[in-house]
PDB file of C-alpha atoms in Angstrom:
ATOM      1  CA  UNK A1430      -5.552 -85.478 163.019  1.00 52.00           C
ATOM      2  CA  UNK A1431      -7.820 -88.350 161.724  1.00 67.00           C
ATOM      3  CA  UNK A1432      -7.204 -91.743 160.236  1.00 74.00           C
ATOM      4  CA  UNK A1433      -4.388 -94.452 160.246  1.00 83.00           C
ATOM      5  CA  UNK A1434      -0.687 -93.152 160.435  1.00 89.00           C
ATOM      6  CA  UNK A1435       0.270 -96.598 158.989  1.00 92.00           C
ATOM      7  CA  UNK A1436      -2.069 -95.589 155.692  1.00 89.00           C
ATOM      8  CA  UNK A1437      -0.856 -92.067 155.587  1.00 90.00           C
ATOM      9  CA  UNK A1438       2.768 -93.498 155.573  1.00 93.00           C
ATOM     10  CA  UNK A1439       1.775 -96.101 152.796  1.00 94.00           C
ATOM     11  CA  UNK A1440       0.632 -93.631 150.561  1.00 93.00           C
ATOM     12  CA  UNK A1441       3.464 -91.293 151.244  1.00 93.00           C
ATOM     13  CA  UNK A1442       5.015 -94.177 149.670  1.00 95.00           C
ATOM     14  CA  UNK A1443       3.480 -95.740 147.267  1.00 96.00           C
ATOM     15  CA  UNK A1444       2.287 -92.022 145.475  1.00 94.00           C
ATOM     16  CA  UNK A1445      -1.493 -93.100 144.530  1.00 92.00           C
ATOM     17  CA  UNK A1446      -3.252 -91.326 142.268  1.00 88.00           C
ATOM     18  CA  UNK A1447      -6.474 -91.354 144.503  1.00 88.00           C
ATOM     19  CA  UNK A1448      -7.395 -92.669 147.227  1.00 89.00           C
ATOM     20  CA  UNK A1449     -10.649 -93.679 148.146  1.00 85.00           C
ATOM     21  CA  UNK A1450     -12.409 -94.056 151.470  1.00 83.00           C
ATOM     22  CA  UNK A1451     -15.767 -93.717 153.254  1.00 77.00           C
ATOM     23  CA  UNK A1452     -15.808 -93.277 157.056  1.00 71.00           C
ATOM     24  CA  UNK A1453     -14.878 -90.731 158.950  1.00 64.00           C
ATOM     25  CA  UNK A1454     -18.783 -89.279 158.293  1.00 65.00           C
ATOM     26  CA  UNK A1455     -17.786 -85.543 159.067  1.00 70.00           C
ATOM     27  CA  UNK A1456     -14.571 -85.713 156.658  1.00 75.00           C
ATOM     28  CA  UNK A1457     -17.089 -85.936 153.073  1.00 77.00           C
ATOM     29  CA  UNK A1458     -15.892 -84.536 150.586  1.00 79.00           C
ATOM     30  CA  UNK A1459     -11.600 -84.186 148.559  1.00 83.00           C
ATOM     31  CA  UNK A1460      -9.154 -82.670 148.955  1.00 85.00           C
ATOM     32  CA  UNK A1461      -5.604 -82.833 146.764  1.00 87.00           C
ATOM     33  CA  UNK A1462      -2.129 -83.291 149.243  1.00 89.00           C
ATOM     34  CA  UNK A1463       1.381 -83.922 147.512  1.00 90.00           C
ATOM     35  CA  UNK A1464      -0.140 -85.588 144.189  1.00 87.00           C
ATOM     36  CA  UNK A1465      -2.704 -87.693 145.360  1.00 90.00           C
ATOM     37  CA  UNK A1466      -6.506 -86.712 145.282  1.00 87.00           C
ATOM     38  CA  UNK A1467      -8.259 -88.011 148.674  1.00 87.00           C
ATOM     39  CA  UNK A1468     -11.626 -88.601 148.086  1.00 85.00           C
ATOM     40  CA  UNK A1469     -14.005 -89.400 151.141  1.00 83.00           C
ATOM     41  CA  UNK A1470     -17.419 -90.640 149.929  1.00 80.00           C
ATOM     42  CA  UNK A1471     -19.005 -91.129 153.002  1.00 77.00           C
ATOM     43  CA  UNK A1472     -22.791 -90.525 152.678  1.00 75.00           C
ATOM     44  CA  UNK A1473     -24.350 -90.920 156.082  1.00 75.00           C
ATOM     45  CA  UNK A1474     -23.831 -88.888 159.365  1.00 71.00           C
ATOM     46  CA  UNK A1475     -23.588 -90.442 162.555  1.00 69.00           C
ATOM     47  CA  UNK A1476     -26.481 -92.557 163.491  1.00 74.00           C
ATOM     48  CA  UNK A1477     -26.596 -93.706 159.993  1.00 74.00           C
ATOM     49  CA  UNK A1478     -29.178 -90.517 158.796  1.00 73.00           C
ATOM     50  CA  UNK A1479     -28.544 -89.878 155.173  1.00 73.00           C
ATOM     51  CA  UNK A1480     -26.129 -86.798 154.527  1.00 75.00           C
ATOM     52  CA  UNK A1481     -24.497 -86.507 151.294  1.00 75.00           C
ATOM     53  CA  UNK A1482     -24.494 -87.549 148.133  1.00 73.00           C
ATOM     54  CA  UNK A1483     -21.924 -90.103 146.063  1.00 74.00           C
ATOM     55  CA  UNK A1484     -19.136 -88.917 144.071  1.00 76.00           C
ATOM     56  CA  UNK A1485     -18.665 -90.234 140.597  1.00 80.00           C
ATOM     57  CA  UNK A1486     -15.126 -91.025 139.511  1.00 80.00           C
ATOM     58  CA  UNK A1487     -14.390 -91.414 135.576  1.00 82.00           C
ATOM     59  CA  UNK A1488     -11.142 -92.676 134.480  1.00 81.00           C
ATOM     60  CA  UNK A1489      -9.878 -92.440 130.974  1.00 82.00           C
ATOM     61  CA  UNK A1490      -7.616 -94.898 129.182  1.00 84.00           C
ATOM     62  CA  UNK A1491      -4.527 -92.330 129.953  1.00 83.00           C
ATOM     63  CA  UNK A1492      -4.877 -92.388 133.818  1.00 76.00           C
ATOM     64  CA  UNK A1493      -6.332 -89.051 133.904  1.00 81.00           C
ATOM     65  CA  UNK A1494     -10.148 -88.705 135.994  1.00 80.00           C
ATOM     66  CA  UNK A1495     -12.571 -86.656 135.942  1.00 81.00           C
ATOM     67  CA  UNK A1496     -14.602 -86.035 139.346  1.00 75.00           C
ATOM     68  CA  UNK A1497     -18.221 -85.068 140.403  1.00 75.00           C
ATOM     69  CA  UNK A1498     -19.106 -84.470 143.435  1.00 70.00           C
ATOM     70  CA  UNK A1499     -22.947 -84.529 144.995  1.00 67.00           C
ATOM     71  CA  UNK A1500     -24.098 -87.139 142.027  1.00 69.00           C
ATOM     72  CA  UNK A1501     -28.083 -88.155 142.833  1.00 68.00           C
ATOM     73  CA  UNK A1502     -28.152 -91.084 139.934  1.00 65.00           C
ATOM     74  CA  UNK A1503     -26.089 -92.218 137.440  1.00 62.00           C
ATOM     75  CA  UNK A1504     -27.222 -94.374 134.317  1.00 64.00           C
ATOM     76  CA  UNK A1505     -24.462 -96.113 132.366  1.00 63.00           C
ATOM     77  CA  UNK A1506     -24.265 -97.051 129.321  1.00 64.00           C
ATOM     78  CA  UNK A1507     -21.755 -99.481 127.637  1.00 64.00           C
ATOM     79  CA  UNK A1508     -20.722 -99.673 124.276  1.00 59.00           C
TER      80      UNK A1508
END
């Protein structure tokens, strides 16, 4: 296994809704585990070559999301 026990143990705790990261270069991607969405948004392999695109992460006023994954450009736009 991969990453910090201490974290793992944290949010075994605390029960996030996601959780957000981006290292671990060959871990891209998500993945849902006891409630919380993981979400690894790492876009460049080792040796810092360009490998992936960027997720994009929209959260409503309720607390739900909605998630893309392999998102090129976004434009916002405010109201």
């Amino acid at each position: 296994p991969q990453g910090c026990e201490d974290l793992m143990n944290r949010i075994k705790t605390v029960k996030p809704m996601l959780n957000l990261m981006g290292h671990l270069h060959e871990d891209y991607g998500f993945l849902e585990k006891e409630g919380t969405v993981f979400v690894n948004s790492a876009c460049v392999e080792v040796g810092n070559q360009p490998m992936n695109r960027g997720h994009l992460i929209i959260l409503n006023n309720s607390g739900e999301f909605t998630f893309l994954e392999d998102v090129k450009e976004v434009s916002l736009v405010t109201s």
